[in-house]
PDB file of C-alpha atoms in Angstrom:
ATOM      1  CA  MET B  20       2.698  -8.491 -22.368  1.00 58.00           C
ATOM      2  CA  VAL B  21       1.336 -10.836 -19.650  1.00 59.00           C
ATOM      3  CA  ASP B  22       2.207  -8.592 -16.896  1.00 72.00           C
ATOM      4  CA  MET B  23       0.337  -5.614 -18.750  1.00 76.00           C
ATOM      5  CA  LEU B  24      -2.638  -7.808 -19.598  1.00 80.00           C
ATOM      6  CA  PRO B  25      -3.934  -9.693 -16.438  1.00 85.00           C
ATOM      7  CA  LYS B  26      -7.322 -11.108 -17.324  1.00 88.00           C
ATOM      8  CA  LEU B  27      -9.345  -8.703 -15.329  1.00 89.00           C
ATOM      9  CA  PHE B  28      -8.876  -6.378 -18.403  1.00 87.00           C
ATOM     10  CA  PHE B  29     -10.683  -9.012 -20.719  1.00 86.00           C
ATOM     11  CA  VAL B  30     -13.368  -9.535 -18.059  1.00 90.00           C
ATOM     12  CA  HIS B  31     -14.143  -6.089 -16.949  1.00 93.00           C
ATOM     13  CA  PHE B  32     -13.547  -3.715 -19.904  1.00 94.00           C
ATOM     14  CA  GLN B  33     -14.657  -6.214 -22.654  1.00 93.00           C
ATOM     15  CA  LYS B  34     -17.351  -3.404 -23.773  1.00 94.00           C
ATOM     16  CA  THR B  35     -14.665  -0.857 -24.538  1.00 95.00           C
ATOM     17  CA  SER B  36     -11.905  -3.381 -26.030  1.00 94.00           C
ATOM     18  CA  PHE B  37     -11.981  -5.263 -29.433  1.00 91.00           C
ATOM     19  CA  VAL B  38      -9.813  -7.633 -31.486  1.00 92.00           C
ATOM     20  CA  ALA B  39      -9.177  -7.756 -35.218  1.00 93.00           C
ATOM     21  CA  GLU B  40      -9.130 -11.047 -37.202  1.00 93.00           C
ATOM     22  CA  ARG B  41      -8.104 -12.020 -40.669  1.00 91.00           C
ATOM     23  CA  ASP B  42      -9.077 -15.608 -41.733  1.00 91.00           C
ATOM     24  CA  ALA B  43      -9.963 -16.294 -38.111  1.00 89.00           C
ATOM     25  CA  GLU B  44      -6.632 -15.267 -36.793  1.00 91.00           C
ATOM     26  CA  LEU B  45      -6.252 -12.690 -34.309  1.00 92.00           C
ATOM     27  CA  VAL B  46      -4.091  -9.706 -36.067  1.00 94.00           C
ATOM     28  CA  GLY B  47      -4.588  -6.875 -33.557  1.00 94.00           C
ATOM     29  CA  PHE B  48      -6.342  -5.867 -30.455  1.00 94.00           C
ATOM     30  CA  LEU B  49      -6.911  -2.771 -28.361  1.00 95.00           C
ATOM     31  CA  VAL B  50      -7.870  -2.517 -24.641  1.00 94.00           C
ATOM     32  CA  GLY B  51      -9.394   0.402 -23.371  1.00 96.00           C
ATOM     33  CA  PHE B  52     -11.850   2.004 -20.983  1.00 96.00           C
ATOM     34  CA  LEU B  53     -13.949   4.917 -20.230  1.00 97.00           C
ATOM     35  CA  SER B  54     -12.169   6.671 -17.130  1.00 97.00           C
ATOM     36  CA  PRO B  55     -14.431   6.702 -13.966  1.00 95.00           C
ATOM     37  CA  ALA B  56     -12.312   9.456 -12.515  1.00 95.00           C
ATOM     38  CA  GLU B  57     -12.051  11.652 -15.391  1.00 96.00           C
ATOM     39  CA  GLN B  58     -15.367  11.994 -17.218  1.00 96.00           C
ATOM     40  CA  ASP B  59     -13.980  13.607 -20.244  1.00 97.00           C
ATOM     41  CA  VAL B  60     -11.183  10.684 -20.943  1.00 98.00           C
ATOM     42  CA  ALA B  61     -11.238   7.559 -22.519  1.00 98.00           C
ATOM     43  CA  TYR B  62      -8.089   5.631 -21.677  1.00 97.00           C
ATOM     44  CA  VAL B  63      -6.169   3.072 -24.078  1.00 96.00           C
ATOM     45  CA  HIS B  64      -4.265   0.684 -22.100  1.00 93.00           C
ATOM     46  CA  PHE B  65      -2.751  -1.471 -24.595  1.00 92.00           C
ATOM     47  CA  VAL B  66      -2.881  -1.863 -28.484  1.00 93.00           C
ATOM     48  CA  GLY B  67      -1.053  -4.599 -30.481  1.00 92.00           C
ATOM     49  CA  VAL B  68      -0.790  -5.371 -34.046  1.00 93.00           C
ATOM     50  CA  SER B  69       0.638  -8.336 -35.450  1.00 94.00           C
ATOM     51  CA  PRO B  70       4.000  -7.637 -37.329  1.00 92.00           C
ATOM     52  CA  ALA B  71       2.798  -8.981 -40.548  1.00 91.00           C
ATOM     53  CA  GLU B  72      -0.201  -6.465 -40.515  1.00 92.00           C
ATOM     54  CA  ARG B  73       1.988  -3.255 -39.703  1.00 89.00           C
ATOM     55  CA  GLY B  74       1.728  -0.341 -42.000  1.00 87.00           C
ATOM     56  CA  ASN B  75      -1.683  -1.085 -43.572  1.00 90.00           C
ATOM     57  CA  GLY B  76      -3.815   1.008 -41.371  1.00 94.00           C
ATOM     58  CA  LEU B  77      -5.126  -1.557 -38.870  1.00 95.00           C
ATOM     59  CA  GLY B  78      -3.740   0.252 -35.830  1.00 95.00           C
ATOM     60  CA  ARG B  79      -5.364   3.493 -36.848  1.00 96.00           C
ATOM     61  CA  GLU B  80      -8.682   1.546 -37.562  1.00 95.00           C
ATOM     62  CA  LEU B  81      -8.561  -0.034 -34.270  1.00 96.00           C
ATOM     63  CA  TYR B  82      -8.119   3.679 -32.769  1.00 97.00           C
ATOM     64  CA  GLU B  83     -10.901   4.925 -34.880  1.00 97.00           C
ATOM     65  CA  ARG B  84     -13.396   2.366 -33.584  1.00 96.00           C
ATOM     66  CA  PHE B  85     -12.397   3.347 -30.087  1.00 97.00           C
ATOM     67  CA  PHE B  86     -12.723   6.920 -30.849  1.00 98.00           C
ATOM     68  CA  GLU B  87     -16.355   6.239 -31.907  1.00 97.00           C
ATOM     69  CA  LEU B  88     -16.990   4.321 -28.792  1.00 96.00           C
ATOM     70  CA  ALA B  89     -15.449   7.105 -26.717  1.00 97.00           C
ATOM     71  CA  ARG B  90     -17.647   9.792 -28.149  1.00 98.00           C
ATOM     72  CA  ALA B  91     -20.545   7.557 -27.867  1.00 97.00           C
ATOM     73  CA  GLY B  92     -19.674   7.497 -24.067  1.00 96.00           C
ATOM     74  CA  GLY B  93     -19.553  11.101 -23.885  1.00 97.00           C
ATOM     75  CA  ARG B  94     -15.879  11.492 -23.794  1.00 98.00           C
ATOM     76  CA  THR B  95     -13.908  14.089 -25.786  1.00 98.00           C
ATOM     77  CA  ARG B  96     -10.338  13.025 -25.090  1.00 98.00           C
ATOM     78  CA  VAL B  97      -8.262   9.753 -25.488  1.00 98.00           C
ATOM     79  CA  SER B  98      -5.218   9.201 -23.470  1.00 97.00           C
ATOM     80  CA  CYS B  99      -2.650   6.487 -23.308  1.00 97.00           C
ATOM     81  CA  VAL B 100       1.068   6.280 -22.300  1.00 96.00           C
ATOM     82  CA  THR B 101       4.144   4.745 -24.030  1.00 96.00           C
ATOM     83  CA  SER B 102       7.736   4.252 -23.112  1.00 95.00           C
ATOM     84  CA  PRO B 103      10.073   6.652 -24.648  1.00 96.00           C
ATOM     85  CA  LEU B 104      12.198   3.912 -25.786  1.00 95.00           C
ATOM     86  CA  ASN B 105       9.195   2.704 -28.014  1.00 94.00           C
ATOM     87  CA  THR B 106      10.026   5.307 -30.663  1.00 94.00           C
ATOM     88  CA  GLY B 107       7.762   3.431 -33.292  1.00 92.00           C
ATOM     89  CA  SER B 108       4.632   3.844 -30.764  1.00 94.00           C
ATOM     90  CA  VAL B 109       5.471   7.347 -30.253  1.00 96.00           C
ATOM     91  CA  ALA B 110       5.668   8.064 -34.146  1.00 95.00           C
ATOM     92  CA  PHE B 111       2.473   6.006 -34.714  1.00 95.00           C
ATOM     93  CA  HIS B 112       0.504   7.824 -32.187  1.00 96.00           C
ATOM     94  CA  THR B 113       1.656  11.360 -33.306  1.00 97.00           C
ATOM     95  CA  ALA B 114       0.947  10.491 -37.070  1.00 96.00           C
ATOM     96  CA  ILE B 115      -2.761   9.715 -35.891  1.00 96.00           C
ATOM     97  CA  GLY B 116      -3.066  13.034 -34.017  1.00 97.00           C
ATOM     98  CA  PHE B 117      -1.860  12.402 -30.563  1.00 98.00           C
ATOM     99  CA  GLU B 118       0.071  15.166 -28.958  1.00 98.00           C
ATOM    100  CA  ALA B 119       3.219  13.539 -26.878  1.00 97.00           C
ATOM    101  CA  SER B 120       4.177  14.999 -23.817  1.00 97.00           C
ATOM    102  CA  PRO B 121       8.422  15.005 -22.989  1.00 97.00           C
ATOM    103  CA  PRO B 122       9.408  11.814 -21.205  1.00 97.00           C
ATOM    104  CA  GLN B 123       8.225  11.642 -17.842  1.00 96.00           C
ATOM    105  CA  ALA B 124      10.793  10.095 -15.483  1.00 97.00           C
ATOM    106  CA  GLY B 125       9.723   7.277 -13.173  1.00 94.00           C
ATOM    107  CA  TYR B 126       5.922   7.787 -14.280  1.00 95.00           C
ATOM    108  CA  ASP B 127       5.122   4.132 -13.654  1.00 91.00           C
ATOM    109  CA  GLY B 128       7.719   3.483 -11.146  1.00 90.00           C
ATOM    110  CA  PRO B 129      11.261   3.723 -10.725  1.00 91.00           C
ATOM    111  CA  GLY B 130      13.185   3.577 -14.124  1.00 92.00           C
ATOM    112  CA  GLU B 131       9.714   3.244 -15.943  1.00 92.00           C
ATOM    113  CA  ASP B 132       9.682   6.586 -17.800  1.00 96.00           C
ATOM    114  CA  ARG B 133       6.492   7.254 -19.948  1.00 96.00           C
ATOM    115  CA  VAL B 134       5.517   9.622 -22.705  1.00 97.00           C
ATOM    116  CA  VAL B 135       2.077  10.653 -22.182  1.00 97.00           C
ATOM    117  CA  LEU B 136      -0.380  10.983 -25.489  1.00 97.00           C
ATOM    118  CA  ASN B 137      -3.330  12.943 -25.734  1.00 98.00           C
ATOM    119  CA  ARG B 138      -5.825  13.353 -28.376  1.00 98.00           C
ATOM    120  CA  ASN B 139      -9.018  15.284 -28.541  1.00 98.00           C
ATOM    121  CA  ILE B 140     -11.811  13.607 -30.359  1.00 98.00           C
TER     122      ILE B 140
ATOM    123  CA  MET H  26       4.334  -4.796  -7.429  1.00 57.00           C
ATOM    124  CA  VAL H  27       5.255  -2.101 -10.021  1.00 60.00           C
ATOM    125  CA  ASP H  28       4.185  -4.447 -12.611  1.00 72.00           C
ATOM    126  CA  MET H  29       0.611  -4.681 -11.140  1.00 76.00           C
ATOM    127  CA  LEU H  30       0.126  -1.126 -10.566  1.00 80.00           C
ATOM    128  CA  PRO H  31       0.730   1.061 -13.454  1.00 85.00           C
ATOM    129  CA  LYS H  32      -0.153   4.767 -12.835  1.00 88.00           C
ATOM    130  CA  LEU H  33      -3.455   4.301 -14.543  1.00 88.00           C
ATOM    131  CA  PHE H  34      -4.995   2.634 -11.604  1.00 87.00           C
ATOM    132  CA  PHE H  35      -4.253   5.599  -9.469  1.00 85.00           C
ATOM    133  CA  VAL H  36      -5.215   8.268 -12.244  1.00 90.00           C
ATOM    134  CA  HIS H  37      -8.473   6.742 -13.259  1.00 93.00           C
ATOM    135  CA  PHE H  38      -9.585   4.374 -10.306  1.00 94.00           C
ATOM    136  CA  GLN H  39      -9.083   6.854  -7.443  1.00 93.00           C
ATOM    137  CA  LYS H  40     -12.696   7.303  -6.810  1.00 94.00           C
ATOM    138  CA  THR H  41     -12.981   3.453  -5.715  1.00 95.00           C
ATOM    139  CA  SER H  42      -9.245   3.244  -4.353  1.00 94.00           C
ATOM    140  CA  PHE H  43      -7.926   4.583  -0.905  1.00 91.00           C
ATOM    141  CA  VAL H  44      -5.228   4.392   1.429  1.00 92.00           C
ATOM    142  CA  ALA H  45      -4.788   3.923   5.207  1.00 93.00           C
ATOM    143  CA  GLU H  46      -2.313   6.412   7.126  1.00 93.00           C
ATOM    144  CA  ARG H  47      -0.929   6.029  10.744  1.00 91.00           C
ATOM    145  CA  ASP H  48       0.986   9.053  11.838  1.00 91.00           C
ATOM    146  CA  ALA H  49       1.081  10.331   8.268  1.00 89.00           C
ATOM    147  CA  GLU H  50       2.690   7.047   6.932  1.00 91.00           C
ATOM    148  CA  LEU H  51       1.138   4.851   4.303  1.00 92.00           C
ATOM    149  CA  VAL H  52       0.293   1.515   6.038  1.00 94.00           C
ATOM    150  CA  GLY H  53      -2.322   0.155   3.577  1.00 94.00           C
ATOM    151  CA  PHE H  54      -4.074   0.764   0.588  1.00 94.00           C
ATOM    152  CA  LEU H  55      -6.797  -0.645  -1.717  1.00 95.00           C
ATOM    153  CA  VAL H  56      -7.233  -0.242  -5.390  1.00 94.00           C
ATOM    154  CA  GLY H  57     -10.482  -1.487  -6.805  1.00 96.00           C
ATOM    155  CA  PHE H  58     -13.230  -0.260  -9.556  1.00 96.00           C
ATOM    156  CA  LEU H  59     -16.894  -0.857 -10.442  1.00 97.00           C
ATOM    157  CA  SER H  60     -16.938  -3.397 -13.277  1.00 97.00           C
ATOM    158  CA  PRO H  61     -18.172  -1.746 -16.421  1.00 95.00           C
ATOM    159  CA  ALA H  62     -18.893  -4.985 -18.034  1.00 95.00           C
ATOM    160  CA  GLU H  63     -20.562  -6.882 -15.000  1.00 96.00           C
ATOM    161  CA  GLN H  64     -22.836  -4.349 -13.571  1.00 96.00           C
ATOM    162  CA  ASP H  65     -23.427  -6.316 -10.449  1.00 98.00           C
ATOM    163  CA  VAL H  66     -19.742  -6.512  -9.741  1.00 98.00           C
ATOM    164  CA  ALA H  67     -16.953  -4.370  -7.976  1.00 98.00           C
ATOM    165  CA  TYR H  68     -13.511  -5.705  -8.523  1.00 97.00           C
ATOM    166  CA  VAL H  69     -10.447  -5.426  -6.248  1.00 96.00           C
ATOM    167  CA  HIS H  70      -7.273  -5.201  -8.068  1.00 93.00           C
ATOM    168  CA  PHE H  71      -4.781  -4.968  -5.141  1.00 92.00           C
ATOM    169  CA  VAL H  72      -4.775  -4.605  -1.386  1.00 93.00           C
ATOM    170  CA  GLY H  73      -1.723  -4.228   0.512  1.00 92.00           C
ATOM    171  CA  VAL H  74      -0.929  -3.644   4.393  1.00 93.00           C
ATOM    172  CA  SER H  75       2.276  -3.078   5.913  1.00 94.00           C
ATOM    173  CA  PRO H  76       3.823  -6.250   7.539  1.00 92.00           C
ATOM    174  CA  ALA H  77       3.868  -4.290  10.913  1.00 91.00           C
ATOM    175  CA  GLU H  78       0.010  -3.496  10.735  1.00 92.00           C
ATOM    176  CA  ARG H  79      -0.926  -6.973   9.840  1.00 88.00           C
ATOM    177  CA  GLY H  80      -3.401  -9.021  12.176  1.00 87.00           C
ATOM    178  CA  ASN H  81      -5.129  -5.777  13.518  1.00 90.00           C
ATOM    179  CA  GLY H  82      -8.112  -5.552  11.312  1.00 94.00           C
ATOM    180  CA  LEU H  83      -6.935  -3.002   8.879  1.00 95.00           C
ATOM    181  CA  GLY H  84      -7.236  -5.127   5.800  1.00 95.00           C
ATOM    182  CA  ARG H  85     -10.783  -6.049   6.855  1.00 96.00           C
ATOM    183  CA  GLU H  86     -11.413  -2.221   7.394  1.00 95.00           C
ATOM    184  CA  LEU H  87     -10.258  -1.579   3.850  1.00 96.00           C
ATOM    185  CA  TYR H  88     -12.482  -3.980   2.426  1.00 97.00           C
ATOM    186  CA  GLU H  89     -15.397  -2.910   4.478  1.00 97.00           C
ATOM    187  CA  ARG H  90     -15.007   0.618   3.120  1.00 96.00           C
ATOM    188  CA  PHE H  91     -14.928  -0.782  -0.384  1.00 97.00           C
ATOM    189  CA  PHE H  92     -18.092  -2.813   0.135  1.00 98.00           C
ATOM    190  CA  GLU H  93     -19.723   0.412   1.290  1.00 97.00           C
ATOM    191  CA  LEU H  94     -18.462   2.144  -1.705  1.00 96.00           C
ATOM    192  CA  ALA H  95     -19.719  -0.851  -3.957  1.00 97.00           C
ATOM    193  CA  ARG H  96     -23.081  -1.007  -2.484  1.00 98.00           C
ATOM    194  CA  ALA H  97     -23.644   2.536  -3.023  1.00 97.00           C
ATOM    195  CA  GLY H  98     -22.693   2.062  -6.662  1.00 96.00           C
ATOM    196  CA  GLY H  99     -25.568  -0.497  -7.031  1.00 97.00           C
ATOM    197  CA  ARG H 100     -23.054  -3.777  -6.793  1.00 98.00           C
ATOM    198  CA  THR H 101     -24.082  -6.753  -5.197  1.00 98.00           C
ATOM    199  CA  ARG H 102     -20.629  -8.688  -5.662  1.00 98.00           C
ATOM    200  CA  VAL H 103     -17.068  -7.960  -4.864  1.00 98.00           C
ATOM    201  CA  SER H 104     -14.618 -10.132  -6.752  1.00 97.00           C
ATOM    202  CA  CYS H 105     -10.981 -10.355  -6.760  1.00 97.00           C
ATOM    203  CA  VAL H 106      -8.169 -12.921  -7.682  1.00 96.00           C
ATOM    204  CA  THR H 107      -5.025 -14.198  -5.875  1.00 96.00           C
ATOM    205  CA  SER H 108      -2.203 -16.688  -6.499  1.00 95.00           C
ATOM    206  CA  PRO H 109      -2.762 -20.172  -5.023  1.00 96.00           C
ATOM    207  CA  LEU H 110       0.927 -19.714  -3.666  1.00 95.00           C
ATOM    208  CA  ASN H 111      -0.259 -16.868  -1.563  1.00 94.00           C
ATOM    209  CA  THR H 112      -1.985 -18.784   1.142  1.00 94.00           C
ATOM    210  CA  GLY H 113      -1.996 -15.877   3.545  1.00 92.00           C
ATOM    211  CA  SER H 114      -4.161 -13.981   1.100  1.00 94.00           C
ATOM    212  CA  VAL H 115      -6.720 -17.109   0.487  1.00 96.00           C
ATOM    213  CA  ALA H 116      -7.064 -17.357   4.401  1.00 95.00           C
ATOM    214  CA  PHE H 117      -7.528 -13.605   4.681  1.00 95.00           C
ATOM    215  CA  HIS H 118     -10.262 -13.427   2.164  1.00 96.00           C
ATOM    216  CA  THR H 119     -11.926 -16.641   3.412  1.00 97.00           C
ATOM    217  CA  ALA H 120     -12.055 -15.196   6.866  1.00 96.00           C
ATOM    218  CA  ILE H 121     -13.726 -11.976   5.732  1.00 96.00           C
ATOM    219  CA  GLY H 122     -16.378 -14.123   4.021  1.00 97.00           C
ATOM    220  CA  PHE H 123     -15.046 -14.534   0.271  1.00 98.00           C
ATOM    221  CA  GLU H 124     -15.422 -17.751  -1.378  1.00 98.00           C
ATOM    222  CA  ALA H 125     -12.399 -19.465  -2.973  1.00 97.00           C
ATOM    223  CA  SER H 126     -12.380 -21.296  -6.165  1.00 97.00           C
ATOM    224  CA  PRO H 127     -10.371 -23.920  -7.013  1.00 97.00           C
ATOM    225  CA  PRO H 128      -7.066 -22.736  -8.466  1.00 97.00           C
ATOM    226  CA  GLN H 129      -7.499 -21.887 -12.183  1.00 96.00           C
ATOM    227  CA  ALA H 130      -4.564 -23.090 -14.125  1.00 97.00           C
ATOM    228  CA  GLY H 131      -2.953 -20.256 -16.430  1.00 94.00           C
ATOM    229  CA  TYR H 132      -5.827 -17.770 -15.482  1.00 95.00           C
ATOM    230  CA  ASP H 133      -3.613 -14.918 -15.901  1.00 91.00           C
ATOM    231  CA  GLY H 134      -1.288 -16.406 -18.689  1.00 91.00           C
ATOM    232  CA  PRO H 135       1.158 -19.254 -18.859  1.00 91.00           C
ATOM    233  CA  GLY H 136       2.022 -20.442 -15.216  1.00 92.00           C
ATOM    234  CA  GLU H 137       0.036 -17.817 -13.810  1.00 92.00           C
ATOM    235  CA  ASP H 138      -2.752 -19.617 -11.885  1.00 96.00           C
ATOM    236  CA  ARG H 139      -5.194 -17.947  -9.906  1.00 96.00           C
ATOM    237  CA  VAL H 140      -7.639 -18.457  -7.150  1.00 97.00           C
ATOM    238  CA  VAL H 141     -11.054 -16.655  -7.803  1.00 97.00           C
ATOM    239  CA  LEU H 142     -12.451 -14.968  -4.803  1.00 97.00           C
ATOM    240  CA  ASN H 143     -16.178 -13.931  -4.502  1.00 98.00           C
ATOM    241  CA  ARG H 144     -18.328 -12.321  -1.883  1.00 98.00           C
ATOM    242  CA  ASN H 145     -21.893 -10.994  -1.947  1.00 98.00           C
ATOM    243  CA  ILE H 146     -22.375  -7.760  -0.380  1.00 98.00           C
TER     244      ILE H 146
END
């Protein structure tokens, strides 16, 4: 996870990222940004929910907050990618309205296949 | 390098990133963006120059193009980080006018120390 989240994301994308806490403990977070190149798109780089908190709607709530913020920034689509091996992630995103592409071979480099997920907002 | 450069950087930050080619071969690139959170800052995430091309000013030229673009975007400072073990990178950045911080322990996670580099433009 450290590889995917160098500090730059927290420094530079803090206005479009947030954390969820319960009893002052971190239980979830979402890191995203408004795409500078694709003016209709907001991109979610990473979402995490503590195992003990899964299944109670926290992931959905993190996304809903991000959708609001993306709409406020003039965006009409939210995009993200996940590994095709992460079937829990694909199922979660599909359940909250994302459309999943077929796996894209080598999307993030050799051996790094990805499912591309898109949802209109 | 694949870990540091998921495709999202090339999709979403393409307007502030560029490549250098010689005889239709890639010999260098710079990936950066205008910080959404720090409105005076442009951030350089990754710069690479082919070993055969080092020492001939290509790295400096990539940065100078980025400085122009950052100024055009209203930015007054360019920021990046590197590993303190990468003495070549620290020396290069210092030579082109960056000020290097002391190594920041665990900046990018456990064991991932970084030197923070800043240059006014």
